[in-house]
PDB file of C-alpha atoms in Angstrom:
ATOM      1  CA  UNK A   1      -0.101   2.046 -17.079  1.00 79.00           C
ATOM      2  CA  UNK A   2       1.804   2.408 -14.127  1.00 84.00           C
ATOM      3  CA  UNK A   3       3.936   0.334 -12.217  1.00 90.00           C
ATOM      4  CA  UNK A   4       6.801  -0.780 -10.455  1.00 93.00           C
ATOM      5  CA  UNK A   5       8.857  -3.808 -10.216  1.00 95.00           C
ATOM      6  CA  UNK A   6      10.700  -4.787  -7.224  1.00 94.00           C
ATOM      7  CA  UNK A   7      13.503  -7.423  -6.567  1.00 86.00           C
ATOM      8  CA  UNK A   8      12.207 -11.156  -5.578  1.00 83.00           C
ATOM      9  CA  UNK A   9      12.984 -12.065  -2.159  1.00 84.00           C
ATOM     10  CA  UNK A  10      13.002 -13.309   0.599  1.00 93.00           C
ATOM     11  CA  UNK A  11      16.269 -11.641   1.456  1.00 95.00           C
ATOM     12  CA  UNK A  12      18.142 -12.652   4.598  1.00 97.00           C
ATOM     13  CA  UNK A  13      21.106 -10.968   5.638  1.00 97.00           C
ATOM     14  CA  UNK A  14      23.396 -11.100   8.867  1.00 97.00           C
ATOM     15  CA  UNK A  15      22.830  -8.512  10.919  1.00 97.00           C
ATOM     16  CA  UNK A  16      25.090  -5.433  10.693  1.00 97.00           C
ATOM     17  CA  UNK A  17      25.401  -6.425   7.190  1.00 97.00           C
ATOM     18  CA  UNK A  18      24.362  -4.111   3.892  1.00 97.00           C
ATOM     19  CA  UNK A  19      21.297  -3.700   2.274  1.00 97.00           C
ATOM     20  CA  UNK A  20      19.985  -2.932  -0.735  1.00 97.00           C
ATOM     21  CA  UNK A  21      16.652  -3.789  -2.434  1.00 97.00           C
ATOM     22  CA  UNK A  22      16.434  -2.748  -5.816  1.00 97.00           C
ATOM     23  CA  UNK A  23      13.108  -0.563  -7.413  1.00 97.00           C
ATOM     24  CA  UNK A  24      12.167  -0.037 -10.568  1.00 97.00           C
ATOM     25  CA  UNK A  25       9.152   2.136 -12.312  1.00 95.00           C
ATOM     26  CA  UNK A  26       6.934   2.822 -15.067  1.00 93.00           C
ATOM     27  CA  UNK A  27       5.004   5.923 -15.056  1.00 89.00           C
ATOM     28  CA  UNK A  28       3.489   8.697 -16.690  1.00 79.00           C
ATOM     29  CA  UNK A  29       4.658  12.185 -15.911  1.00 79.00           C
ATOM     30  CA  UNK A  30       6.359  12.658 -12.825  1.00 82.00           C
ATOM     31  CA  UNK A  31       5.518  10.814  -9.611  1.00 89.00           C
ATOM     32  CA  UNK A  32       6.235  10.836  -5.934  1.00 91.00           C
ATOM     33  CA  UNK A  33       7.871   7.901  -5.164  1.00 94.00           C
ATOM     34  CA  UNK A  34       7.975   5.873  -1.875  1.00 95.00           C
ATOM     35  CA  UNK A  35       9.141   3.189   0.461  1.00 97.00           C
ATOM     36  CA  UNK A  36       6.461   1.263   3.215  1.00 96.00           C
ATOM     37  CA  UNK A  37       7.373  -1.410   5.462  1.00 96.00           C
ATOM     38  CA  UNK A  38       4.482  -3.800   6.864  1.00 94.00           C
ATOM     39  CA  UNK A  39       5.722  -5.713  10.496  1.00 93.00           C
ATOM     40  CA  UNK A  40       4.032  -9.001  10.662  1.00 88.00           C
ATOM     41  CA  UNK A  41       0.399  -8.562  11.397  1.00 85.00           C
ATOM     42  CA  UNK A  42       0.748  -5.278  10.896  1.00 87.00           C
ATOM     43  CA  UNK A  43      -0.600  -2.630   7.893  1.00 88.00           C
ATOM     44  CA  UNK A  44       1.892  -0.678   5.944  1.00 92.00           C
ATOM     45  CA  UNK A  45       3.239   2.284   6.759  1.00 93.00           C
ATOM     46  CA  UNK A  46       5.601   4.913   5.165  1.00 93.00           C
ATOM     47  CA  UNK A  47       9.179   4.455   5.760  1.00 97.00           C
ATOM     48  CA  UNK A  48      10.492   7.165   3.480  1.00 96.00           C
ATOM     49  CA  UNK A  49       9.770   9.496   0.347  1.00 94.00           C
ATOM     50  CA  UNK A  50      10.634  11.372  -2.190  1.00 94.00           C
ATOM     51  CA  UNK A  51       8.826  13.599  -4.275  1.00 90.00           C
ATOM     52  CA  UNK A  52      11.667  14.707  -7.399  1.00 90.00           C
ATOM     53  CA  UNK A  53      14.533  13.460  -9.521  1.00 92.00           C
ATOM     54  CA  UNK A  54      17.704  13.173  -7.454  1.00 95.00           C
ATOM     55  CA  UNK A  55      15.815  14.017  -4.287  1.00 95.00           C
ATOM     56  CA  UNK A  56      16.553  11.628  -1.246  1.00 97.00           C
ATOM     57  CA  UNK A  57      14.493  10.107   1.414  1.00 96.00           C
ATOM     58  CA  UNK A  58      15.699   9.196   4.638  1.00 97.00           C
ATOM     59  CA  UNK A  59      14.895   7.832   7.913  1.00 97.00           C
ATOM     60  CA  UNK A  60      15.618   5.205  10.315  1.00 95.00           C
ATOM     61  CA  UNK A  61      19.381   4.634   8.790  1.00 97.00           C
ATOM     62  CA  UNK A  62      17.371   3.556   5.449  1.00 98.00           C
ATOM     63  CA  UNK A  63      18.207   5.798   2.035  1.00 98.00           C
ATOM     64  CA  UNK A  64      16.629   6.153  -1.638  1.00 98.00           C
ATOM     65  CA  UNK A  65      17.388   8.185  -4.093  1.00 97.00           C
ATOM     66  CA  UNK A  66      14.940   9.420  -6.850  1.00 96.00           C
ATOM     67  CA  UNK A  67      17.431   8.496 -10.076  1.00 96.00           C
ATOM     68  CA  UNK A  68      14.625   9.898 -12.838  1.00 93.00           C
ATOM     69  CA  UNK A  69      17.384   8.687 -15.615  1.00 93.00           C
ATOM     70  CA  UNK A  70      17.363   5.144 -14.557  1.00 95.00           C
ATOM     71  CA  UNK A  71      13.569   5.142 -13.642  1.00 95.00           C
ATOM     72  CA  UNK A  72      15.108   3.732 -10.440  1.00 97.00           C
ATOM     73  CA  UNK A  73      14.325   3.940  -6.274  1.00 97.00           C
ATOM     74  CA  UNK A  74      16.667   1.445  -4.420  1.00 98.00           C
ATOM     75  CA  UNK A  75      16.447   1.003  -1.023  1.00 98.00           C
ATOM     76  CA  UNK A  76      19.564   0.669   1.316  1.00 98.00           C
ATOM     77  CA  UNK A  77      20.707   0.392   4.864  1.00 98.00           C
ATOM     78  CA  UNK A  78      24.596   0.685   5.837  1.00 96.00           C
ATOM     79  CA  UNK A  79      23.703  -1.652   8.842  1.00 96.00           C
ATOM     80  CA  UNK A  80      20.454  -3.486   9.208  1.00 97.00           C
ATOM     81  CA  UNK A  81      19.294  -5.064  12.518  1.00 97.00           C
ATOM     82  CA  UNK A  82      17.232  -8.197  13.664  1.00 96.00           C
ATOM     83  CA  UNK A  83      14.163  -5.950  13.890  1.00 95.00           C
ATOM     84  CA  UNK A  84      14.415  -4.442  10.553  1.00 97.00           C
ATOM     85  CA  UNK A  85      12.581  -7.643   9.536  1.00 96.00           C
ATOM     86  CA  UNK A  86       9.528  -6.787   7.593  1.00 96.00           C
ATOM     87  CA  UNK A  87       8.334  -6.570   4.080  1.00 95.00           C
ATOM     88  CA  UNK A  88       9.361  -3.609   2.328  1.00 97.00           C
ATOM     89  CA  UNK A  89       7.208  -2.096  -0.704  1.00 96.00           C
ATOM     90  CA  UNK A  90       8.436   0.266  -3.582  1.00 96.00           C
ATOM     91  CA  UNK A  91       5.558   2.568  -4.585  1.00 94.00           C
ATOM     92  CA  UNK A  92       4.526   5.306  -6.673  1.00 91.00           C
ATOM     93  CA  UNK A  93       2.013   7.916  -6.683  1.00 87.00           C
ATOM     94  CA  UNK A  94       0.734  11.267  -8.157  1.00 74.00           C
ATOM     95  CA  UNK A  95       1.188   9.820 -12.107  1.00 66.00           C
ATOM     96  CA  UNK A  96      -0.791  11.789 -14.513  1.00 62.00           C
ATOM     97  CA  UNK A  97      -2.420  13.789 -12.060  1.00 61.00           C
ATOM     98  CA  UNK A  98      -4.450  10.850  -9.951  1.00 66.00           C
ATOM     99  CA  UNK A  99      -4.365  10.725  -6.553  1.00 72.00           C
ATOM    100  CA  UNK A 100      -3.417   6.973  -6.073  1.00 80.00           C
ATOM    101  CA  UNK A 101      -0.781   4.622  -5.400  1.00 86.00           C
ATOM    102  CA  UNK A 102       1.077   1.600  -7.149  1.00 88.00           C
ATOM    103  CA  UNK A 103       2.809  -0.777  -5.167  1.00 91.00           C
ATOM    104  CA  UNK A 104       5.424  -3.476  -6.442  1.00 93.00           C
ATOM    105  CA  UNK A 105       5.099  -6.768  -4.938  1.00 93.00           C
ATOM    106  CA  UNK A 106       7.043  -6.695  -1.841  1.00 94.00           C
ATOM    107  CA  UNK A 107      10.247  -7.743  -0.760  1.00 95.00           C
ATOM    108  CA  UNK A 108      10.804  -9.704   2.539  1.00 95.00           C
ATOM    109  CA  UNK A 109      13.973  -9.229   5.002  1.00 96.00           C
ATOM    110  CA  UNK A 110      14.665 -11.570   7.243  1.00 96.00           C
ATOM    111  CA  UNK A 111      18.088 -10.506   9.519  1.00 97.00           C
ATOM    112  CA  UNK A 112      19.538 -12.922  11.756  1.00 97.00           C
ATOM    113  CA  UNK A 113      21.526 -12.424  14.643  1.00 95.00           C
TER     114      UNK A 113
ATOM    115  CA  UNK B   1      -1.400   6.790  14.661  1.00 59.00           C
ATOM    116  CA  UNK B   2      -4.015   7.708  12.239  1.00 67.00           C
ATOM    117  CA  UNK B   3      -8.007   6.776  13.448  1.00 91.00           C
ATOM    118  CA  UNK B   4      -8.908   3.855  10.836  1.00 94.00           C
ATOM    119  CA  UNK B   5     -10.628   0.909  12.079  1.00 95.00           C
ATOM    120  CA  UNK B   6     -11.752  -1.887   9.605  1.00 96.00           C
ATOM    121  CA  UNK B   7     -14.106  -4.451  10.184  1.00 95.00           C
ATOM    122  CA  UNK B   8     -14.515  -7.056  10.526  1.00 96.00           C
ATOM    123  CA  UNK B   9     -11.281  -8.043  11.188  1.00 95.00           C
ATOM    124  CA  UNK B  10     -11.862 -11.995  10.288  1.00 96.00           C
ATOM    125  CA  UNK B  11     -14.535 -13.133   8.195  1.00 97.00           C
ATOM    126  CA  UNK B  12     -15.147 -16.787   6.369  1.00 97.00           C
ATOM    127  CA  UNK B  13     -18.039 -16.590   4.367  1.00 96.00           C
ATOM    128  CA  UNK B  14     -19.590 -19.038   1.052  1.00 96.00           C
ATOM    129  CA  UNK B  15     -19.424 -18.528  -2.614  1.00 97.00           C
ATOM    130  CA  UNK B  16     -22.159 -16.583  -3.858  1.00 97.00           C
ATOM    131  CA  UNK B  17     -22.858 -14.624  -0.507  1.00 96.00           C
ATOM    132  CA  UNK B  18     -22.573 -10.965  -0.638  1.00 96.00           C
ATOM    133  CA  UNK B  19     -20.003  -9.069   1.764  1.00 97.00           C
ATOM    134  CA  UNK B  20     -19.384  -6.065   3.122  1.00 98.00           C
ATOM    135  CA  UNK B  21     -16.040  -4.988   4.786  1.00 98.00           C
ATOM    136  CA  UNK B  22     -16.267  -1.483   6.556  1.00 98.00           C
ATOM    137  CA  UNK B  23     -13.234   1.071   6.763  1.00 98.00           C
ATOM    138  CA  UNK B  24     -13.760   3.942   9.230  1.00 97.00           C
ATOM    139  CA  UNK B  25     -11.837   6.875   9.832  1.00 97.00           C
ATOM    140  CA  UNK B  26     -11.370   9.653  12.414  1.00 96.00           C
ATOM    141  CA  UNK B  27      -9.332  12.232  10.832  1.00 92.00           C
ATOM    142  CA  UNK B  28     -11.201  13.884   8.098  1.00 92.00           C
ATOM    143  CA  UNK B  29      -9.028  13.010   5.318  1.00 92.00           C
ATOM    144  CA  UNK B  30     -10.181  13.418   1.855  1.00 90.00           C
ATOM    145  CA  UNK B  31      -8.721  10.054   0.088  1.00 91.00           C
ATOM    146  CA  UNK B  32      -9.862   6.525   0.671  1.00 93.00           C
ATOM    147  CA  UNK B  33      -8.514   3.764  -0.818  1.00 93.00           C
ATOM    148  CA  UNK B  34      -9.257  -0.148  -0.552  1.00 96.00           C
ATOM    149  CA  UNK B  35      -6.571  -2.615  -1.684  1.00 96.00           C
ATOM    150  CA  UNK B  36      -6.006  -6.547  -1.613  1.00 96.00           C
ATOM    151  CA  UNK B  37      -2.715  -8.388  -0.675  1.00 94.00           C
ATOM    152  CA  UNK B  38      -2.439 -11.334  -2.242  1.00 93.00           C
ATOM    153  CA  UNK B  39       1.051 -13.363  -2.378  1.00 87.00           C
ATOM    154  CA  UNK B  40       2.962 -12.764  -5.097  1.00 84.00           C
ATOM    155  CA  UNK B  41       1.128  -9.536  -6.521  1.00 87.00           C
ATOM    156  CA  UNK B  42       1.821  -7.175  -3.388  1.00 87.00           C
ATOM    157  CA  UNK B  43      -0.969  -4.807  -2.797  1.00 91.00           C
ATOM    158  CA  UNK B  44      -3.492  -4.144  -5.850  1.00 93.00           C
ATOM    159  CA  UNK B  45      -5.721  -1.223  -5.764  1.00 92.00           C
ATOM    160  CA  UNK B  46      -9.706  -2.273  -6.173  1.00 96.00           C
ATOM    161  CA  UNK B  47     -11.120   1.617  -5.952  1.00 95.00           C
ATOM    162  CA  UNK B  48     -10.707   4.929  -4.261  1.00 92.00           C
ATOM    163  CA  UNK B  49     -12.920   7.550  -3.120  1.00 93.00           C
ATOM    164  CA  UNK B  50     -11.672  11.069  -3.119  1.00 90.00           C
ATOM    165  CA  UNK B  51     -14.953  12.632  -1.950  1.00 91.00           C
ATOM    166  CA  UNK B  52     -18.412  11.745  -0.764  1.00 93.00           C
ATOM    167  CA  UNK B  53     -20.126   9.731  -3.619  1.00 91.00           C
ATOM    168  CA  UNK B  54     -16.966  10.437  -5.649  1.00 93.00           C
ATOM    169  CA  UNK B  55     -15.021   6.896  -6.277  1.00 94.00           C
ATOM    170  CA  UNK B  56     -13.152   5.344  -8.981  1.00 92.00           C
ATOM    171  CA  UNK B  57     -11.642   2.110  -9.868  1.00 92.00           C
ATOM    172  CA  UNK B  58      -8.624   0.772  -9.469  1.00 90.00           C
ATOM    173  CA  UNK B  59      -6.988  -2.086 -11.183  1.00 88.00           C
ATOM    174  CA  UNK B  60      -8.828  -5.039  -9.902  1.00 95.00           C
ATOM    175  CA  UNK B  61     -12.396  -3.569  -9.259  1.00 95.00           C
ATOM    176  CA  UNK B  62     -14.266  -6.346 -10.871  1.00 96.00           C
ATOM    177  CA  UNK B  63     -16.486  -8.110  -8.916  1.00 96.00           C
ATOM    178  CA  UNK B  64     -16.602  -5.169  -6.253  1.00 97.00           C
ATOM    179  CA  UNK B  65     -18.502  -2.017  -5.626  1.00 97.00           C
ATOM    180  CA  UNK B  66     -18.015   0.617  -3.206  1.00 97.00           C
ATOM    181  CA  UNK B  67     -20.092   3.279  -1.268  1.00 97.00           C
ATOM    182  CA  UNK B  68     -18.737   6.987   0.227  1.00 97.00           C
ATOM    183  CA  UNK B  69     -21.988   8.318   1.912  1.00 95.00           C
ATOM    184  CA  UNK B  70     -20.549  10.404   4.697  1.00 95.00           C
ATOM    185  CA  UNK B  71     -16.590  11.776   4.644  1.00 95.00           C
ATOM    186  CA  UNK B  72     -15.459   9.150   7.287  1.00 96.00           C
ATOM    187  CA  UNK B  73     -17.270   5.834   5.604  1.00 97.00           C
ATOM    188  CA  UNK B  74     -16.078   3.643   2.831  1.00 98.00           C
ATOM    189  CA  UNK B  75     -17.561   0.818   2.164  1.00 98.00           C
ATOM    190  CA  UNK B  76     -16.594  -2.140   0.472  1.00 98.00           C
ATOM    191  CA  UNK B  77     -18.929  -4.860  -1.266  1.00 98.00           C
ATOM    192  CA  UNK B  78     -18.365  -7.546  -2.833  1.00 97.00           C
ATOM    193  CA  UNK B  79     -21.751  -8.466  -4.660  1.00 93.00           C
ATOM    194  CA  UNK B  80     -21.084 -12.324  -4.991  1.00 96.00           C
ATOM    195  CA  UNK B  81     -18.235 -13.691  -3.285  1.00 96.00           C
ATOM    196  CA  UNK B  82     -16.055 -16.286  -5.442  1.00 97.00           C
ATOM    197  CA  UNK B  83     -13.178 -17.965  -4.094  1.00 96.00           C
ATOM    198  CA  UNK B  84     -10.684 -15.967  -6.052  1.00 96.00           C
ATOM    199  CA  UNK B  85     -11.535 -13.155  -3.623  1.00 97.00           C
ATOM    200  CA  UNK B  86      -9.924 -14.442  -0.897  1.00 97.00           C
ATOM    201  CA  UNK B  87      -7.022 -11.966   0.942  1.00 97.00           C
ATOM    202  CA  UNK B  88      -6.511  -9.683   3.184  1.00 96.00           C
ATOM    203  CA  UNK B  89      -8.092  -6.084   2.531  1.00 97.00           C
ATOM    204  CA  UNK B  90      -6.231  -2.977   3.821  1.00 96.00           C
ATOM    205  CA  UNK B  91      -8.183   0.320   3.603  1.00 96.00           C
ATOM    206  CA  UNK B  92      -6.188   3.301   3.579  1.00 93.00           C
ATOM    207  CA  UNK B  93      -6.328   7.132   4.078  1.00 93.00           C
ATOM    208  CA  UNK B  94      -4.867   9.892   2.691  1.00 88.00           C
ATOM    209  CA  UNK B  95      -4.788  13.747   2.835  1.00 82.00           C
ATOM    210  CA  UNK B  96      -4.605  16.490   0.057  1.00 72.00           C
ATOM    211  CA  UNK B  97      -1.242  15.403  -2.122  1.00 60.00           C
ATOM    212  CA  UNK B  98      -0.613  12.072  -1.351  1.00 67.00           C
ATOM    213  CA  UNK B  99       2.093  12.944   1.207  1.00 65.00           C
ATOM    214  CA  UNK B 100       1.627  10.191   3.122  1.00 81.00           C
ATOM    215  CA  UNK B 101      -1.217   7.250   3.070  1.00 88.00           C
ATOM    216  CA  UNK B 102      -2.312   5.629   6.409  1.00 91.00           C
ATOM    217  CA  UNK B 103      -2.755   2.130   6.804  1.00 92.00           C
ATOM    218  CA  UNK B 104      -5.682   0.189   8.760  1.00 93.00           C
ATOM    219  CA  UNK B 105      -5.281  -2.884  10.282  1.00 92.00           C
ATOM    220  CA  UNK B 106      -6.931  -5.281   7.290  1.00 94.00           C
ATOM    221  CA  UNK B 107      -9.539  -7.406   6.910  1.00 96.00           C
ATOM    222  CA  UNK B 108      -8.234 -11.454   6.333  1.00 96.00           C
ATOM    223  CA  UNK B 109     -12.097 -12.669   4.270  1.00 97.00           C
ATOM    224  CA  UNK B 110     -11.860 -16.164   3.387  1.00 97.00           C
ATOM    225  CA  UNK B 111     -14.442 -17.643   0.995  1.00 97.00           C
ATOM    226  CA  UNK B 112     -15.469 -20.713   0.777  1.00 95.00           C
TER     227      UNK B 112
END
């Protein structure tokens, strides 16, 4: 079936500093892939997409690629800030034709000042 | 933000007590989805909808049944609580083509 693995955090990083939070997957045909955040508290919600080998996502400074050769998502941020502290998921969706979505377990970010 | 309210928000309950946790939406989307957070395993889904009366499972739907009577209702039940079933629930919405899903606020159930 499908799924994804994600890196183990917690990660904490200075702020300014790089990120990068690796994302694997396992799936059937070819799915959308995507990033969420959750903010303590908080639900998740979508940070960024992509929906096709090699195409990007972007927003809020944050990057992925779709690599469909290395079955690979990664996350990154040239410069991440104190409030870029969250949980961030690596998902999939669309495999085999069914409307639903696999998450990976979560990474946590913790940037200090 | 997208019109999902969940409720109740906070609920402590007893083994062996049925529960119901209700997700509510405003925006006529076609997909509903409930999931459980649990530490460690991220968000697992238990079902979807993607119609009214039309669910399926997900990958943890044992011990849970759901209900999609009118467009903006899902319900979820879990016919005998166990302890194992405590977590926070997160419904969640989603148009045609799962551009984008929508987030409620979650349910935190703790059983006892």
């Amino acid at each position: 079936g499908d799924s994804v693995t994600q890196m183990e955090g917690p990660v904490t990083l200075s702020e300014e500093a790089f990120l990068t939070i690796n994302c694997t997957y396992t799936a059937t045909g070819y799915p959308s892939l995507f990033w969420y955040v959750q903010y303590p508290g908080e639900g998740l919600q979508l940070l960024l997409k992509a929906t096709k080998a090699d195409d990007k996502g972007s927003n809020k400074g944050f990057e992925a690629t779709y690599r469909k050769e290395t079955t690979s998502f990664h996350l990154e941020k040239g410069s991440v800030q104190v409030s870029d502290s969250a949980v961030y998921f690596c998902a999939l969706g669309g495999s085999g034709g069914y409307q639903k979505v696999t998450f990976g377990t979560g990474t946590k970010l913790q940037v200090i000042p | 933000d997208a019109g999902i309210t969940q409720s109740p928000r906070h609920k402590v309950t007893e083994t062996g007590t049925p529960v119901t946790l209700r997700c509510h939406q405003t925006e006529n989307h076609r997909y509903m989805y409930w999931y459980r957070q649990d530490p460690g395993h991220g968000l697992r889904l238990i079902h979807y909808s993607y119609g009214v009366k039309d669910t399926d499972k997900g990958e943890v739907s044992d011990g849970y049944s759901v209900s999609r009577s009118k467009t903006e209702d899902f319900l979820l039940t879990l016919e005998s609580a166990t302890s194992s079933q405590t977590s926070v629930y997160f419904c969640a919405i989603s148009p045609e083509g799962l551009e984008k899903l929508f987030f409620g606020s979650g349910t935190q159930l703790s059983v006892l």
